[in-house]
Amino acid sequence: FQRMLEIKDLYPLAIWTYGLWANRYESQSQEWNSIFDDSKDMESLMYQYKNWQNYIEASFIYAWGQTMKFLWKFLKQIPRETIYISVKVESLVEKPEDIEQQLDTYLEIMWLDFVDEYKMHSPTVSKLWIQETYYHMQKIGEKGKVRYLWACNLNIYQLKILHKEFDSKTFEGLYNLECKANEDSGILQYCQE
């Protein structure tokens, strides 16, 4: 992982990819993608990248996997060490092997050897206990396929479990001027402490 971006190097605004390369009806059909023009999406991605946005978050559930295929086109145009790539444990994890299989799917689709961050999108994606899911994510990290583990969409109780049992240091939570759920529940204060 020589010369890769570290968390401290990330620009405060991220490149979010939900809806990228999609007509927003991705949950209803897999057939629309054959006629979709991606030139504006690529132009937008390159604009963000050239304006210092160096953190990109994605999921293979976006646009039936087409977003990931599109990101491969983007990533091959830029030096790998200049972008921080985050992907998510998605869909329903039935058994521990599913966690690594999902990561391998990301790596294969985007032609990557590793991602910077593997994130538990929500505890609801797994039939395994939150600790067991994170434990298996940690084992994958030891294989060199992942640099960092994150979690998001946890409640305060789940967040404290991960921090205590795994010394988890990163959490992504909703923070905006209208929704104060993470502030009201104490998550924001806990993270600051």
PDB file of C-alpha atoms in Angstrom:
ATOM      1  CA  PHE A   1       0.000   0.000   0.000  1.00  0.00           C
ATOM      2  CA  GLN A   2       2.902   2.362  -0.624  1.00  0.00           C
ATOM      3  CA  ARG A   3       2.067   6.011  -1.288  1.00  0.00           C
ATOM      4  CA  MET A   4      -1.688   5.488  -0.907  1.00  0.00           C
ATOM      5  CA  LEU A   5      -3.973   8.190   0.452  1.00  0.00           C
ATOM      6  CA  GLU A   6      -4.603   8.130   4.167  1.00  0.00           C
ATOM      7  CA  ILE A   7      -7.830   9.139   5.883  1.00  0.00           C
ATOM      8  CA  LYS A   8      -6.231  12.419   6.995  1.00  0.00           C
ATOM      9  CA  ASP A   9      -5.585  13.263   3.292  1.00  0.00           C
ATOM     10  CA  LEU A  10      -9.206  13.004   2.205  1.00  0.00           C
ATOM     11  CA  TYR A  11     -11.018  16.039   0.888  1.00  0.00           C
ATOM     12  CA  PRO A  12     -14.074  16.897   3.061  1.00  0.00           C
ATOM     13  CA  LEU A  13     -16.492  16.292   0.180  1.00  0.00           C
ATOM     14  CA  ALA A  14     -16.816  12.816  -1.277  1.00  0.00           C
ATOM     15  CA  ILE A  15     -17.829  11.520  -4.675  1.00  0.00           C
ATOM     16  CA  TRP A  16     -21.069   9.596  -4.041  1.00  0.00           C
ATOM     17  CA  THR A  17     -22.189   7.255  -6.764  1.00  0.00           C
ATOM     18  CA  TYR A  18     -25.790   6.333  -5.966  1.00  0.00           C
ATOM     19  CA  GLY A  19     -27.660   6.980  -9.199  1.00  0.00           C
ATOM     20  CA  LEU A  20     -24.469   7.261 -11.241  1.00  0.00           C
ATOM     21  CA  TRP A  21     -24.922   5.672 -14.634  1.00  0.00           C
ATOM     22  CA  ALA A  22     -28.574   5.032 -13.874  1.00  0.00           C
ATOM     23  CA  ASN A  23     -31.902   6.480 -14.861  1.00  0.00           C
ATOM     24  CA  ARG A  24     -33.142   6.111 -11.255  1.00  0.00           C
ATOM     25  CA  TYR A  25     -35.274   3.090 -12.137  1.00  0.00           C
ATOM     26  CA  GLU A  26     -32.493   0.607 -11.490  1.00  0.00           C
ATOM     27  CA  SER A  27     -34.522  -1.327  -8.960  1.00  0.00           C
ATOM     28  CA  GLN A  28     -37.175  -2.197 -11.532  1.00  0.00           C
ATOM     29  CA  SER A  29     -35.264  -3.387 -14.554  1.00  0.00           C
ATOM     30  CA  GLN A  30     -31.896  -4.713 -15.649  1.00  0.00           C
ATOM     31  CA  GLU A  31     -32.506  -4.026 -19.343  1.00  0.00           C
ATOM     32  CA  TRP A  32     -32.375  -0.202 -19.517  1.00  0.00           C
ATOM     33  CA  ASN A  33     -28.576   0.007 -19.455  1.00  0.00           C
ATOM     34  CA  SER A  34     -27.957  -0.934 -23.071  1.00  0.00           C
ATOM     35  CA  ILE A  35     -28.997   2.497 -24.371  1.00  0.00           C
ATOM     36  CA  PHE A  36     -27.742   4.765 -21.586  1.00  0.00           C
ATOM     37  CA  ASP A  37     -25.297   7.579 -22.503  1.00  0.00           C
ATOM     38  CA  ASP A  38     -22.585   7.873 -19.844  1.00  0.00           C
ATOM     39  CA  SER A  39     -20.687  10.883 -21.193  1.00  0.00           C
ATOM     40  CA  LYS A  40     -22.213  13.398 -18.752  1.00  0.00           C
ATOM     41  CA  ASP A  41     -21.591  11.095 -15.797  1.00  0.00           C
ATOM     42  CA  MET A  42     -17.936  10.690 -16.796  1.00  0.00           C
ATOM     43  CA  GLU A  43     -17.596  14.432 -17.265  1.00  0.00           C
ATOM     44  CA  SER A  44     -19.050  14.978 -13.795  1.00  0.00           C
ATOM     45  CA  LEU A  45     -16.746  12.414 -12.186  1.00  0.00           C
ATOM     46  CA  MET A  46     -13.662  13.905 -13.822  1.00  0.00           C
ATOM     47  CA  TYR A  47     -14.704  17.414 -12.758  1.00  0.00           C
ATOM     48  CA  GLN A  48     -15.056  16.302  -9.137  1.00  0.00           C
ATOM     49  CA  TYR A  49     -11.755  14.449  -9.217  1.00  0.00           C
ATOM     50  CA  LYS A  50      -9.884  17.373 -10.781  1.00  0.00           C
ATOM     51  CA  ASN A  51     -11.296  19.618  -8.058  1.00  0.00           C
ATOM     52  CA  TRP A  52      -9.654  17.622  -5.272  1.00  0.00           C
ATOM     53  CA  GLN A  53     -12.418  15.156  -4.407  1.00  0.00           C
ATOM     54  CA  ASN A  54     -10.369  12.050  -3.726  1.00  0.00           C
ATOM     55  CA  TYR A  55     -12.800   9.786  -1.820  1.00  0.00           C
ATOM     56  CA  ILE A  56     -15.241   7.711  -3.850  1.00  0.00           C
ATOM     57  CA  GLU A  57     -17.944   5.508  -2.336  1.00  0.00           C
ATOM     58  CA  ALA A  58     -19.805   2.850  -4.286  1.00  0.00           C
ATOM     59  CA  SER A  59     -21.911  -0.273  -4.074  1.00  0.00           C
ATOM     60  CA  PHE A  60     -22.661  -3.093  -6.460  1.00  0.00           C
ATOM     61  CA  ILE A  61     -26.372  -2.769  -5.702  1.00  0.00           C
ATOM     62  CA  TYR A  62     -26.397   0.613  -7.482  1.00  0.00           C
ATOM     63  CA  ALA A  63     -27.932   0.295 -10.942  1.00  0.00           C
ATOM     64  CA  TRP A  64     -27.772  -3.505 -10.947  1.00  0.00           C
ATOM     65  CA  GLY A  65     -23.979  -3.432 -10.866  1.00  0.00           C
ATOM     66  CA  GLN A  66     -23.669  -1.068 -13.807  1.00  0.00           C
ATOM     67  CA  THR A  67     -22.306   1.717 -11.596  1.00  0.00           C
ATOM     68  CA  MET A  68     -19.336  -0.493 -10.704  1.00  0.00           C
ATOM     69  CA  LYS A  69     -18.651  -1.280 -14.360  1.00  0.00           C
ATOM     70  CA  PHE A  70     -18.805   2.422 -15.148  1.00  0.00           C
ATOM     71  CA  LEU A  71     -16.418   3.233 -12.288  1.00  0.00           C
ATOM     72  CA  TRP A  72     -13.876   0.873 -13.831  1.00  0.00           C
ATOM     73  CA  LYS A  73     -13.827   3.156 -16.898  1.00  0.00           C
ATOM     74  CA  PHE A  74     -13.214   6.141 -14.633  1.00  0.00           C
ATOM     75  CA  LEU A  75     -10.581   4.489 -12.438  1.00  0.00           C
ATOM     76  CA  LYS A  76      -8.457   3.342 -15.354  1.00  0.00           C
ATOM     77  CA  GLN A  77      -8.050   7.002 -16.367  1.00  0.00           C
ATOM     78  CA  ILE A  78      -6.469   8.151 -13.096  1.00  0.00           C
ATOM     79  CA  PRO A  79      -3.513   7.026 -10.973  1.00  0.00           C
ATOM     80  CA  ARG A  80      -4.735   4.525  -8.363  1.00  0.00           C
ATOM     81  CA  GLU A  81      -2.794   6.173  -5.550  1.00  0.00           C
ATOM     82  CA  THR A  82      -4.743   9.437  -6.020  1.00  0.00           C
ATOM     83  CA  ILE A  83      -8.184   8.063  -5.119  1.00  0.00           C
ATOM     84  CA  TYR A  84      -9.536   6.476  -1.940  1.00  0.00           C
ATOM     85  CA  ILE A  85     -12.083   3.774  -2.826  1.00  0.00           C
ATOM     86  CA  SER A  86     -14.802   2.710  -0.396  1.00  0.00           C
ATOM     87  CA  VAL A  87     -17.199  -0.196  -0.984  1.00  0.00           C
ATOM     88  CA  LYS A  88     -19.924  -1.774   1.141  1.00  0.00           C
ATOM     89  CA  VAL A  89     -21.015  -5.124   2.491  1.00  0.00           C
ATOM     90  CA  GLU A  90     -24.405  -5.304   0.798  1.00  0.00           C
ATOM     91  CA  SER A  91     -27.361  -7.556   0.158  1.00  0.00           C
ATOM     92  CA  LEU A  92     -28.031 -10.348   2.581  1.00  0.00           C
ATOM     93  CA  VAL A  93     -25.066 -12.142   4.109  1.00  0.00           C
ATOM     94  CA  GLU A  94     -26.153 -15.702   4.835  1.00  0.00           C
ATOM     95  CA  LYS A  95     -22.753 -17.109   5.821  1.00  0.00           C
ATOM     96  CA  PRO A  96     -19.240 -15.773   6.499  1.00  0.00           C
ATOM     97  CA  GLU A  97     -18.015 -16.624   2.986  1.00  0.00           C
ATOM     98  CA  ASP A  98     -20.538 -14.165   1.513  1.00  0.00           C
ATOM     99  CA  ILE A  99     -18.608 -11.239   3.009  1.00  0.00           C
ATOM    100  CA  GLU A 100     -15.407 -12.042   1.121  1.00  0.00           C
ATOM    101  CA  GLN A 101     -17.321 -13.043  -2.002  1.00  0.00           C
ATOM    102  CA  GLN A 102     -18.913  -9.596  -2.112  1.00  0.00           C
ATOM    103  CA  LEU A 103     -15.517  -7.920  -1.801  1.00  0.00           C
ATOM    104  CA  ASP A 104     -14.108 -10.173  -4.532  1.00  0.00           C
ATOM    105  CA  THR A 105     -17.001  -9.076  -6.761  1.00  0.00           C
ATOM    106  CA  TYR A 106     -16.010  -5.426  -6.305  1.00  0.00           C
ATOM    107  CA  LEU A 107     -12.371  -6.178  -7.024  1.00  0.00           C
ATOM    108  CA  GLU A 108     -13.221  -8.166 -10.133  1.00  0.00           C
ATOM    109  CA  ILE A 109     -15.681  -5.661 -11.607  1.00  0.00           C
ATOM    110  CA  MET A 110     -13.389  -2.665 -11.030  1.00  0.00           C
ATOM    111  CA  TRP A 111     -10.154  -4.547 -11.852  1.00  0.00           C
ATOM    112  CA  LEU A 112      -8.597  -3.733  -8.477  1.00  0.00           C
ATOM    113  CA  ASP A 113      -6.191  -5.633  -6.242  1.00  0.00           C
ATOM    114  CA  PHE A 114      -7.576  -3.999  -3.097  1.00  0.00           C
ATOM    115  CA  VAL A 115      -9.930  -1.292  -1.858  1.00  0.00           C
ATOM    116  CA  ASP A 116      -9.075   1.322   0.716  1.00  0.00           C
ATOM    117  CA  GLU A 117     -12.178   0.755   2.777  1.00  0.00           C
ATOM    118  CA  TYR A 118     -14.738  -2.002   3.258  1.00  0.00           C
ATOM    119  CA  LYS A 119     -17.782  -0.768   5.068  1.00  0.00           C
ATOM    120  CA  MET A 120     -20.611  -2.593   6.821  1.00  0.00           C
ATOM    121  CA  HIS A 121     -23.450  -0.628   5.238  1.00  0.00           C
ATOM    122  CA  SER A 122     -25.903  -1.644   7.932  1.00  0.00           C
ATOM    123  CA  PRO A 123     -26.230  -4.521  10.404  1.00  0.00           C
ATOM    124  CA  THR A 124     -29.412  -5.489   8.571  1.00  0.00           C
ATOM    125  CA  VAL A 125     -27.419  -6.738   5.554  1.00  0.00           C
ATOM    126  CA  SER A 126     -26.230  -9.749   7.518  1.00  0.00           C
ATOM    127  CA  LYS A 127     -27.952 -12.692   9.154  1.00  0.00           C
ATOM    128  CA  LEU A 128     -24.794 -12.986  11.271  1.00  0.00           C
ATOM    129  CA  TRP A 129     -24.366 -11.073  14.524  1.00  0.00           C
ATOM    130  CA  ILE A 130     -22.763  -7.680  14.037  1.00  0.00           C
ATOM    131  CA  GLN A 131     -19.608  -8.858  15.826  1.00  0.00           C
ATOM    132  CA  GLU A 132     -19.321 -11.952  13.637  1.00  0.00           C
ATOM    133  CA  THR A 133     -19.775  -9.905  10.465  1.00  0.00           C
ATOM    134  CA  TYR A 134     -17.100  -7.436  11.510  1.00  0.00           C
ATOM    135  CA  TYR A 135     -14.793 -10.255  12.645  1.00  0.00           C
ATOM    136  CA  HIS A 136     -14.912 -11.805   9.158  1.00  0.00           C
ATOM    137  CA  MET A 137     -14.392  -8.394   7.581  1.00  0.00           C
ATOM    138  CA  GLN A 138     -11.279  -8.061   9.739  1.00  0.00           C
ATOM    139  CA  LYS A 139      -9.982 -11.443   8.533  1.00  0.00           C
ATOM    140  CA  ILE A 140     -10.342 -10.266   4.931  1.00  0.00           C
ATOM    141  CA  GLY A 141      -8.359  -7.149   5.803  1.00  0.00           C
ATOM    142  CA  GLU A 142      -5.503  -9.357   6.985  1.00  0.00           C
ATOM    143  CA  LYS A 143      -5.298 -10.834   3.471  1.00  0.00           C
ATOM    144  CA  GLY A 144      -4.391  -7.443   1.984  1.00  0.00           C
ATOM    145  CA  LYS A 145      -7.624  -6.912   0.067  1.00  0.00           C
ATOM    146  CA  VAL A 146      -8.718  -4.027   2.327  1.00  0.00           C
ATOM    147  CA  ARG A 147      -6.800  -1.264   4.081  1.00  0.00           C
ATOM    148  CA  TYR A 148      -9.468  -0.066   6.537  1.00  0.00           C
ATOM    149  CA  LEU A 149     -12.806  -1.225   7.888  1.00  0.00           C
ATOM    150  CA  TRP A 150     -15.687   1.142   8.517  1.00  0.00           C
ATOM    151  CA  ALA A 151     -19.310   0.880   9.472  1.00  0.00           C
ATOM    152  CA  CYS A 152     -22.329   3.073   8.925  1.00  0.00           C
ATOM    153  CA  ASN A 153     -26.010   3.220   9.837  1.00  0.00           C
ATOM    154  CA  LEU A 154     -25.470   1.775  13.313  1.00  0.00           C
ATOM    155  CA  ASN A 155     -27.299   2.774  16.467  1.00  0.00           C
ATOM    156  CA  ILE A 156     -25.335   3.920  19.516  1.00  0.00           C
ATOM    157  CA  TYR A 157     -25.404   0.466  21.117  1.00  0.00           C
ATOM    158  CA  GLN A 158     -24.009  -1.238  17.979  1.00  0.00           C
ATOM    159  CA  LEU A 159     -21.374   1.450  17.547  1.00  0.00           C
ATOM    160  CA  LYS A 160     -20.155   0.999  21.127  1.00  0.00           C
ATOM    161  CA  ILE A 161     -19.911  -2.774  20.600  1.00  0.00           C
ATOM    162  CA  LEU A 162     -17.716  -2.367  17.508  1.00  0.00           C
ATOM    163  CA  HIS A 163     -15.527   0.217  19.175  1.00  0.00           C
ATOM    164  CA  LYS A 164     -15.075  -1.838  22.345  1.00  0.00           C
ATOM    165  CA  GLU A 165     -14.581  -5.260  20.764  1.00  0.00           C
ATOM    166  CA  PHE A 166     -12.665  -4.234  17.624  1.00  0.00           C
ATOM    167  CA  ASP A 167     -11.288  -0.799  18.468  1.00  0.00           C
ATOM    168  CA  SER A 168     -13.163   0.498  15.428  1.00  0.00           C
ATOM    169  CA  LYS A 169     -12.155   4.095  14.820  1.00  0.00           C
ATOM    170  CA  THR A 170     -14.288   5.121  11.865  1.00  0.00           C
ATOM    171  CA  PHE A 171     -18.023   5.536  11.440  1.00  0.00           C
ATOM    172  CA  GLU A 172     -20.117   7.109   8.727  1.00  0.00           C
ATOM    173  CA  GLY A 173     -23.375   8.597   9.896  1.00  0.00           C
ATOM    174  CA  LEU A 174     -26.053  10.871   8.568  1.00  0.00           C
ATOM    175  CA  TYR A 175     -25.366  14.483   9.435  1.00  0.00           C
ATOM    176  CA  ASN A 176     -27.371  17.343   7.994  1.00  0.00           C
ATOM    177  CA  LEU A 177     -29.343  20.383   9.058  1.00  0.00           C
ATOM    178  CA  GLU A 178     -32.743  18.645   8.990  1.00  0.00           C
ATOM    179  CA  CYS A 179     -32.141  15.168  10.387  1.00  0.00           C
ATOM    180  CA  LYS A 180     -30.662  15.217  13.873  1.00  0.00           C
ATOM    181  CA  ALA A 181     -31.030  11.490  14.644  1.00  0.00           C
ATOM    182  CA  ASN A 182     -27.331  10.897  15.293  1.00  0.00           C
ATOM    183  CA  GLU A 183     -27.104  13.969  17.488  1.00  0.00           C
ATOM    184  CA  ASP A 184     -30.281  13.145  19.422  1.00  0.00           C
ATOM    185  CA  SER A 185     -29.186   9.538  20.054  1.00  0.00           C
ATOM    186  CA  GLY A 186     -25.729  10.544  21.287  1.00  0.00           C
ATOM    187  CA  ILE A 187     -23.776   9.062  18.359  1.00  0.00           C
ATOM    188  CA  LEU A 188     -22.158  12.342  17.355  1.00  0.00           C
ATOM    189  CA  GLN A 189     -21.010  13.064  20.909  1.00  0.00           C
ATOM    190  CA  TYR A 190     -19.720   9.489  21.322  1.00  0.00           C
ATOM    191  CA  CYS A 191     -17.683   9.772  18.108  1.00  0.00           C
ATOM    192  CA  GLN A 192     -16.235  13.124  19.179  1.00  0.00           C
ATOM    193  CA  GLU A 193     -15.234  11.680  22.546  1.00  0.00           C
TER     194      GLU A 193
END
